[in-house]
Amino acid sequence: MNISDYKKIIRERMGDYRFSHSVNVAKEAKKLAKHYGADENKAEIAGILHDITKEMPKEQQLQIIIDSGIILDNVQLHAPKLWHGMSGSIVVRDELGIDDEDILNAIRYHTTGRAGMSLLEKVIFTADFTSEERTYSGVATMRKKSKKSLEEAMLYGYQFTFKDLSKRQLAIHPDEVACYNEIVLQISQTKGKNK
Ligand SMILES: Nc1ncnc2c1ncn2[C@@H]1O[C@H](COP(=O)(O)OP(=O)(O)O)[C@@H](O)[C@H]1O
């Protein structure tokens, strides 16, 4: 299967907005992959498929996750918005036969991030924030940062996410905190060395 097959598959599973978002994330992911030396083909595939289950009913997503043997933690149990990364990676593996661990992880962790992310995972996480149709205030800065450093861009993205979650009194997932902390410490060590 190639990108146009994957496009056809997701087209049937989502509305117009989500489809064009997916196409844009794939395009942006390919660009970022080229810029940072990641695998462009994998970036395009993970980008086009990252939201494959986003519009699937939540109960169905939950069933897929449970059937796969994943045990949800307390934060995940209370945040259905976090389910589509997990359910998406399972569907892509089991229905589309994709067995590339890096692609599967890029889909699984695209909303939260996690500690120890691969380059491809960071590319997808960032592309989801910078895709062409995004219009939030700060998107221009986010795009600029994404060309200089994926890690700096991710920290900027977390500023939005953490602010939004705390405003709405929603729990922050430990993977998000772990990713944020890891990058902050890496950056401060690098800056320290350069002093
Ligand atoms: N811990 C969390 N609990 C609930 N929602 C979260 C959490 N972390 C991120 N989100 C939400 O997930 C959404 C982002 O989902 P994502 O899959 O990255 O984007 P999209 O579906 O638009 O491509 C944001 O609305 C963000 O606030």
PDB file of C-alpha atoms and ligand atoms in Angstrom:
ATOM      1  CA  MET A   1       0.000   0.000   0.000  1.00  0.00           C
ATOM      2  CA  ASN A   2       1.160   3.527  -0.710  1.00  0.00           C
ATOM      3  CA  ILE A   3       0.174   7.043   0.366  1.00  0.00           C
ATOM      4  CA  SER A   4      -2.725   7.292  -2.080  1.00  0.00           C
ATOM      5  CA  ASP A   5      -4.139   3.989  -0.734  1.00  0.00           C
ATOM      6  CA  TYR A   6      -3.858   5.337   2.817  1.00  0.00           C
ATOM      7  CA  LYS A   7      -5.532   8.594   1.746  1.00  0.00           C
ATOM      8  CA  LYS A   8      -8.483   6.645   0.338  1.00  0.00           C
ATOM      9  CA  ILE A   9      -8.754   4.630   3.545  1.00  0.00           C
ATOM     10  CA  ILE A  10      -8.831   7.656   5.855  1.00  0.00           C
ATOM     11  CA  ARG A  11     -11.135   9.588   3.499  1.00  0.00           C
ATOM     12  CA  GLU A  12     -13.907   7.108   4.283  1.00  0.00           C
ATOM     13  CA  ARG A  13     -13.350   7.352   8.019  1.00  0.00           C
ATOM     14  CA  MET A  14     -13.529  11.101   8.612  1.00  0.00           C
ATOM     15  CA  GLY A  15     -15.165  14.380   7.648  1.00  0.00           C
ATOM     16  CA  ASP A  16     -13.740  17.027   5.335  1.00  0.00           C
ATOM     17  CA  TYR A  17     -11.964  19.049   8.018  1.00  0.00           C
ATOM     18  CA  ARG A  18     -10.177  16.080   9.586  1.00  0.00           C
ATOM     19  CA  PHE A  19      -9.225  14.730   6.160  1.00  0.00           C
ATOM     20  CA  SER A  20      -7.641  17.972   5.038  1.00  0.00           C
ATOM     21  CA  HIS A  21      -5.899  18.278   8.439  1.00  0.00           C
ATOM     22  CA  SER A  22      -4.428  14.791   7.910  1.00  0.00           C
ATOM     23  CA  VAL A  23      -3.242  15.654   4.388  1.00  0.00           C
ATOM     24  CA  ASN A  24      -1.650  18.846   5.745  1.00  0.00           C
ATOM     25  CA  VAL A  25       0.056  17.059   8.637  1.00  0.00           C
ATOM     26  CA  ALA A  26       1.496  14.520   6.171  1.00  0.00           C
ATOM     27  CA  LYS A  27       2.803  17.369   3.994  1.00  0.00           C
ATOM     28  CA  GLU A  28       4.295  19.224   6.944  1.00  0.00           C
ATOM     29  CA  ALA A  29       5.779  16.031   8.423  1.00  0.00           C
ATOM     30  CA  LYS A  30       7.496  15.242   5.123  1.00  0.00           C
ATOM     31  CA  LYS A  31       9.014  18.753   5.057  1.00  0.00           C
ATOM     32  CA  LEU A  32      10.216  18.528   8.658  1.00  0.00           C
ATOM     33  CA  ALA A  33      11.628  15.043   8.025  1.00  0.00           C
ATOM     34  CA  LYS A  34      13.632  16.380   5.095  1.00  0.00           C
ATOM     35  CA  HIS A  35      14.841  19.330   7.167  1.00  0.00           C
ATOM     36  CA  TYR A  36      15.980  17.176  10.113  1.00  0.00           C
ATOM     37  CA  GLY A  37      17.101  14.054   8.238  1.00  0.00           C
ATOM     38  CA  ALA A  38      14.272  11.728   9.302  1.00  0.00           C
ATOM     39  CA  ASP A  39      12.728   9.159   6.950  1.00  0.00           C
ATOM     40  CA  GLU A  40      10.428  11.215   4.676  1.00  0.00           C
ATOM     41  CA  ASN A  41       8.355   8.257   3.568  1.00  0.00           C
ATOM     42  CA  LYS A  42       7.636   7.136   7.130  1.00  0.00           C
ATOM     43  CA  ALA A  43       6.850  10.737   8.134  1.00  0.00           C
ATOM     44  CA  GLU A  44       4.305  11.045   5.327  1.00  0.00           C
ATOM     45  CA  ILE A  45       2.681   7.711   6.230  1.00  0.00           C
ATOM     46  CA  ALA A  46       2.505   8.478   9.967  1.00  0.00           C
ATOM     47  CA  GLY A  47       1.203  11.974   9.172  1.00  0.00           C
ATOM     48  CA  ILE A  48      -1.597  10.815   6.903  1.00  0.00           C
ATOM     49  CA  LEU A  49      -2.680   8.079   9.344  1.00  0.00           C
ATOM     50  CA  HIS A  50      -2.183   9.814  12.720  1.00  0.00           C
ATOM     51  CA  ASP A  51      -5.881  10.668  13.235  1.00  0.00           C
ATOM     52  CA  ILE A  52      -7.320   7.512  11.577  1.00  0.00           C
ATOM     53  CA  THR A  53      -9.607   6.782  14.548  1.00  0.00           C
ATOM     54  CA  LYS A  54     -10.225  10.372  15.671  1.00  0.00           C
ATOM     55  CA  GLU A  55     -13.852  10.280  14.487  1.00  0.00           C
ATOM     56  CA  MET A  56     -14.555   6.689  15.496  1.00  0.00           C
ATOM     57  CA  PRO A  57     -17.083   6.452  18.382  1.00  0.00           C
ATOM     58  CA  LYS A  58     -15.273   6.652  21.718  1.00  0.00           C
ATOM     59  CA  GLU A  59     -16.739   3.355  23.022  1.00  0.00           C
ATOM     60  CA  GLN A  60     -15.388   1.573  19.954  1.00  0.00           C
ATOM     61  CA  GLN A  61     -11.953   3.116  20.484  1.00  0.00           C
ATOM     62  CA  LEU A  62     -12.002   2.054  24.116  1.00  0.00           C
ATOM     63  CA  GLN A  63     -12.887  -1.508  23.109  1.00  0.00           C
ATOM     64  CA  ILE A  64     -10.010  -1.629  20.611  1.00  0.00           C
ATOM     65  CA  ILE A  65      -7.589  -0.423  23.289  1.00  0.00           C
ATOM     66  CA  ILE A  66      -8.838  -2.915  25.892  1.00  0.00           C
ATOM     67  CA  ASP A  67      -8.809  -5.799  23.387  1.00  0.00           C
ATOM     68  CA  SER A  68      -5.199  -4.998  22.488  1.00  0.00           C
ATOM     69  CA  GLY A  69      -4.130  -5.557  26.098  1.00  0.00           C
ATOM     70  CA  ILE A  70      -3.276  -1.918  26.866  1.00  0.00           C
ATOM     71  CA  ILE A  71      -4.271  -1.022  30.413  1.00  0.00           C
ATOM     72  CA  LEU A  72      -5.355   2.589  30.682  1.00  0.00           C
ATOM     73  CA  ASP A  73      -4.029   4.622  33.580  1.00  0.00           C
ATOM     74  CA  ASN A  74      -6.252   6.921  35.598  1.00  0.00           C
ATOM     75  CA  VAL A  75      -5.562  10.034  33.503  1.00  0.00           C
ATOM     76  CA  GLN A  76      -6.212   8.185  30.235  1.00  0.00           C
ATOM     77  CA  LEU A  77      -9.429   6.682  31.611  1.00  0.00           C
ATOM     78  CA  HIS A  78     -10.760  10.186  32.210  1.00  0.00           C
ATOM     79  CA  ALA A  79      -9.521  11.709  28.925  1.00  0.00           C
ATOM     80  CA  PRO A  80     -11.217  10.176  25.862  1.00  0.00           C
ATOM     81  CA  LYS A  81      -9.291  12.740  23.764  1.00  0.00           C
ATOM     82  CA  LEU A  82      -6.193  10.690  24.504  1.00  0.00           C
ATOM     83  CA  TRP A  83      -7.653   7.475  23.101  1.00  0.00           C
ATOM     84  CA  HIS A  84      -7.278   8.088  19.373  1.00  0.00           C
ATOM     85  CA  GLY A  85      -3.471   7.885  19.449  1.00  0.00           C
ATOM     86  CA  MET A  86      -3.611   4.453  21.066  1.00  0.00           C
ATOM     87  CA  SER A  87      -6.571   3.132  19.072  1.00  0.00           C
ATOM     88  CA  GLY A  88      -5.102   4.611  15.877  1.00  0.00           C
ATOM     89  CA  SER A  89      -1.794   2.809  16.250  1.00  0.00           C
ATOM     90  CA  ILE A  90      -3.600  -0.497  16.891  1.00  0.00           C
ATOM     91  CA  VAL A  91      -5.884  -0.095  13.849  1.00  0.00           C
ATOM     92  CA  VAL A  92      -2.946   0.830  11.640  1.00  0.00           C
ATOM     93  CA  ARG A  93      -1.065  -2.258  12.818  1.00  0.00           C
ATOM     94  CA  ASP A  94      -3.938  -4.756  12.781  1.00  0.00           C
ATOM     95  CA  GLU A  95      -6.070  -3.535   9.849  1.00  0.00           C
ATOM     96  CA  LEU A  96      -3.449  -2.003   7.558  1.00  0.00           C
ATOM     97  CA  GLY A  97      -0.637  -4.398   8.473  1.00  0.00           C
ATOM     98  CA  ILE A  98       1.914  -1.675   9.249  1.00  0.00           C
ATOM     99  CA  ASP A  99       4.544  -3.180  11.531  1.00  0.00           C
ATOM    100  CA  ASP A 100       7.107  -0.379  11.622  1.00  0.00           C
ATOM    101  CA  GLU A 101       7.469   0.373  15.355  1.00  0.00           C
ATOM    102  CA  ASP A 102       8.562   3.958  14.742  1.00  0.00           C
ATOM    103  CA  ILE A 103       5.460   4.750  12.671  1.00  0.00           C
ATOM    104  CA  LEU A 104       3.227   3.021  15.233  1.00  0.00           C
ATOM    105  CA  ASN A 105       4.808   4.953  18.117  1.00  0.00           C
ATOM    106  CA  ALA A 106       4.612   8.255  16.222  1.00  0.00           C
ATOM    107  CA  ILE A 107       0.848   7.697  15.911  1.00  0.00           C
ATOM    108  CA  ARG A 108       0.414   6.388  19.437  1.00  0.00           C
ATOM    109  CA  TYR A 109       2.175   9.302  21.138  1.00  0.00           C
ATOM    110  CA  HIS A 110       1.258  12.157  18.790  1.00  0.00           C
ATOM    111  CA  THR A 111      -1.020  13.913  21.300  1.00  0.00           C
ATOM    112  CA  THR A 112       0.969  13.537  24.524  1.00  0.00           C
ATOM    113  CA  GLY A 113       4.551  12.982  23.460  1.00  0.00           C
ATOM    114  CA  ARG A 114       6.659  10.922  25.880  1.00  0.00           C
ATOM    115  CA  ALA A 115      10.198  10.713  27.246  1.00  0.00           C
ATOM    116  CA  GLY A 116      12.750   9.300  24.807  1.00  0.00           C
ATOM    117  CA  MET A 117      10.900  10.189  21.620  1.00  0.00           C
ATOM    118  CA  SER A 118      12.492   9.279  18.302  1.00  0.00           C
ATOM    119  CA  LEU A 119      13.105  11.908  15.637  1.00  0.00           C
ATOM    120  CA  LEU A 120      10.076  10.638  13.688  1.00  0.00           C
ATOM    121  CA  GLU A 121       7.837  10.880  16.781  1.00  0.00           C
ATOM    122  CA  LYS A 122       8.954  14.495  17.325  1.00  0.00           C
ATOM    123  CA  VAL A 123       8.328  15.307  13.669  1.00  0.00           C
ATOM    124  CA  ILE A 124       4.720  14.055  13.839  1.00  0.00           C
ATOM    125  CA  PHE A 125       4.043  15.693  17.205  1.00  0.00           C
ATOM    126  CA  THR A 126       5.280  19.031  15.825  1.00  0.00           C
ATOM    127  CA  ALA A 127       3.649  18.740  12.390  1.00  0.00           C
ATOM    128  CA  ASP A 128       0.298  18.294  14.145  1.00  0.00           C
ATOM    129  CA  PHE A 129       0.774  21.796  15.633  1.00  0.00           C
ATOM    130  CA  THR A 130       2.076  23.492  12.494  1.00  0.00           C
ATOM    131  CA  SER A 131      -0.047  22.030   9.677  1.00  0.00           C
ATOM    132  CA  GLU A 132      -1.294  24.537   7.101  1.00  0.00           C
ATOM    133  CA  GLU A 133      -4.877  24.911   8.374  1.00  0.00           C
ATOM    134  CA  ARG A 134      -3.876  25.733  11.991  1.00  0.00           C
ATOM    135  CA  THR A 135      -4.773  29.314  12.913  1.00  0.00           C
ATOM    136  CA  TYR A 136      -4.308  29.578  16.711  1.00  0.00           C
ATOM    137  CA  SER A 137      -2.517  32.686  17.934  1.00  0.00           C
ATOM    138  CA  GLY A 138       1.129  31.747  18.181  1.00  0.00           C
ATOM    139  CA  VAL A 139       1.121  29.448  15.166  1.00  0.00           C
ATOM    140  CA  ALA A 140       3.549  31.702  13.272  1.00  0.00           C
ATOM    141  CA  THR A 141       6.032  31.523  16.162  1.00  0.00           C
ATOM    142  CA  MET A 142       5.493  27.773  16.416  1.00  0.00           C
ATOM    143  CA  ARG A 143       6.260  27.367  12.678  1.00  0.00           C
ATOM    144  CA  LYS A 144       9.387  29.505  12.974  1.00  0.00           C
ATOM    145  CA  LYS A 145      10.612  27.482  15.958  1.00  0.00           C
ATOM    146  CA  SER A 146       9.878  24.203  14.186  1.00  0.00           C
ATOM    147  CA  LYS A 147      12.440  25.100  11.508  1.00  0.00           C
ATOM    148  CA  LYS A 148      15.135  25.898  14.104  1.00  0.00           C
ATOM    149  CA  SER A 149      14.647  23.180  16.719  1.00  0.00           C
ATOM    150  CA  LEU A 150      11.956  20.533  17.118  1.00  0.00           C
ATOM    151  CA  GLU A 151      12.544  20.515  20.865  1.00  0.00           C
ATOM    152  CA  GLU A 152      12.056  24.302  21.207  1.00  0.00           C
ATOM    153  CA  ALA A 153       8.887  24.007  19.121  1.00  0.00           C
ATOM    154  CA  MET A 154       7.597  21.173  21.296  1.00  0.00           C
ATOM    155  CA  LEU A 155       8.141  23.208  24.467  1.00  0.00           C
ATOM    156  CA  TYR A 156       6.193  26.045  22.884  1.00  0.00           C
ATOM    157  CA  GLY A 157       3.410  23.587  22.026  1.00  0.00           C
ATOM    158  CA  TYR A 158       3.325  22.320  25.616  1.00  0.00           C
ATOM    159  CA  GLN A 159       2.845  25.919  26.820  1.00  0.00           C
ATOM    160  CA  PHE A 160      -0.487  25.941  24.974  1.00  0.00           C
ATOM    161  CA  THR A 161      -1.484  22.451  26.033  1.00  0.00           C
ATOM    162  CA  PHE A 162      -0.663  22.900  29.732  1.00  0.00           C
ATOM    163  CA  LYS A 163      -2.338  26.311  29.861  1.00  0.00           C
ATOM    164  CA  ASP A 164      -5.448  24.929  28.170  1.00  0.00           C
ATOM    165  CA  LEU A 165      -5.611  21.811  30.364  1.00  0.00           C
ATOM    166  CA  SER A 166      -5.125  23.737  33.603  1.00  0.00           C
ATOM    167  CA  LYS A 167      -7.740  26.339  32.592  1.00  0.00           C
ATOM    168  CA  ARG A 168     -10.226  23.519  32.031  1.00  0.00           C
ATOM    169  CA  GLN A 169      -9.097  21.671  35.172  1.00  0.00           C
ATOM    170  CA  LEU A 170      -8.096  18.596  33.192  1.00  0.00           C
ATOM    171  CA  ALA A 171      -5.353  16.225  34.270  1.00  0.00           C
ATOM    172  CA  ILE A 172      -1.968  16.419  32.563  1.00  0.00           C
ATOM    173  CA  HIS A 173      -0.744  12.992  31.487  1.00  0.00           C
ATOM    174  CA  PRO A 174       2.614  11.829  32.980  1.00  0.00           C
ATOM    175  CA  ASP A 175       3.967  11.234  29.432  1.00  0.00           C
ATOM    176  CA  GLU A 176       3.421  14.937  28.682  1.00  0.00           C
ATOM    177  CA  VAL A 177       5.219  15.979  31.850  1.00  0.00           C
ATOM    178  CA  ALA A 178       8.044  13.492  31.218  1.00  0.00           C
ATOM    179  CA  CYS A 179       8.555  14.748  27.671  1.00  0.00           C
ATOM    180  CA  TYR A 180       8.474  18.382  28.741  1.00  0.00           C
ATOM    181  CA  ASN A 181      10.938  17.787  31.609  1.00  0.00           C
ATOM    182  CA  GLU A 182      13.315  15.779  29.454  1.00  0.00           C
ATOM    183  CA  ILE A 183      13.523  18.521  26.826  1.00  0.00           C
ATOM    184  CA  VAL A 184      13.847  21.344  29.382  1.00  0.00           C
ATOM    185  CA  LEU A 185      16.718  19.549  31.116  1.00  0.00           C
ATOM    186  CA  GLN A 186      18.437  18.689  27.823  1.00  0.00           C
ATOM    187  CA  ILE A 187      18.239  22.301  26.680  1.00  0.00           C
ATOM    188  CA  SER A 188      19.451  23.710  29.989  1.00  0.00           C
ATOM    189  CA  GLN A 189      22.410  21.276  29.994  1.00  0.00           C
ATOM    190  CA  THR A 190      23.335  22.267  26.452  1.00  0.00           C
ATOM    191  CA  LYS A 191      23.099  25.966  27.308  1.00  0.00           C
ATOM    192  CA  GLY A 192      25.169  25.365  30.467  1.00  0.00           C
ATOM    193  CA  LYS A 193      27.900  23.703  28.420  1.00  0.00           C
ATOM    194  CA  ASN A 194      27.972  26.621  26.026  1.00  0.00           C
ATOM    195  CA  LYS A 195      28.368  29.239  28.793  1.00  0.00           C
TER     196      LYS A 195
HETATM  197  N1  LIG B   1      -3.948  15.132  29.333  1.00  0.00           N
HETATM  198  C1  LIG B   1      -4.886  15.488  28.466  1.00  0.00           C
HETATM  199  N2  LIG B   1      -6.187  15.342  28.781  1.00  0.00           N
HETATM  200  C2  LIG B   1      -7.164  15.721  27.926  1.00  0.00           C
HETATM  201  N3  LIG B   1      -6.949  16.261  26.722  1.00  0.00           N
HETATM  202  C3  LIG B   1      -5.663  16.428  26.361  1.00  0.00           C
HETATM  203  C4  LIG B   1      -4.579  16.043  27.188  1.00  0.00           C
HETATM  204  N4  LIG B   1      -3.419  16.332  26.539  1.00  0.00           N
HETATM  205  C5  LIG B   1      -3.773  16.889  25.365  1.00  0.00           C
HETATM  206  N5  LIG B   1      -5.114  16.960  25.261  1.00  0.00           N
HETATM  207  C6  LIG B   1      -5.908  17.568  24.188  1.00  0.00           C
HETATM  208  O1  LIG B   1      -5.794  16.854  22.992  1.00  0.00           O
HETATM  209  C7  LIG B   1      -6.036  17.756  21.925  1.00  0.00           C
HETATM  210  C8  LIG B   1      -4.963  17.588  20.878  1.00  0.00           C
HETATM  211  O2  LIG B   1      -5.153  16.391  20.272  1.00  0.00           O
HETATM  212  P1  LIG B   1      -4.310  16.024  19.009  1.00  0.00           P
HETATM  213  O3  LIG B   1      -4.595  14.661  18.640  1.00  0.00           O
HETATM  214  O4  LIG B   1      -2.876  16.375  19.262  1.00  0.00           O
HETATM  215  O5  LIG B   1      -4.795  17.093  17.945  1.00  0.00           O
HETATM  216  P2  LIG B   1      -5.730  16.894  16.720  1.00  0.00           P
HETATM  217  O6  LIG B   1      -6.660  15.802  17.066  1.00  0.00           O
HETATM  218  O7  LIG B   1      -6.352  18.229  16.566  1.00  0.00           O
HETATM  219  O8  LIG B   1      -4.830  16.537  15.589  1.00  0.00           O
HETATM  220  C9  LIG B   1      -5.988  19.167  22.477  1.00  0.00           C
HETATM  221  O9  LIG B   1      -7.309  19.664  22.506  1.00  0.00           O
HETATM  222  C10 LIG B   1      -5.426  18.972  23.854  1.00  0.00           C
HETATM  223  O10 LIG B   1      -5.908  19.935  24.743  1.00  0.00           O
END
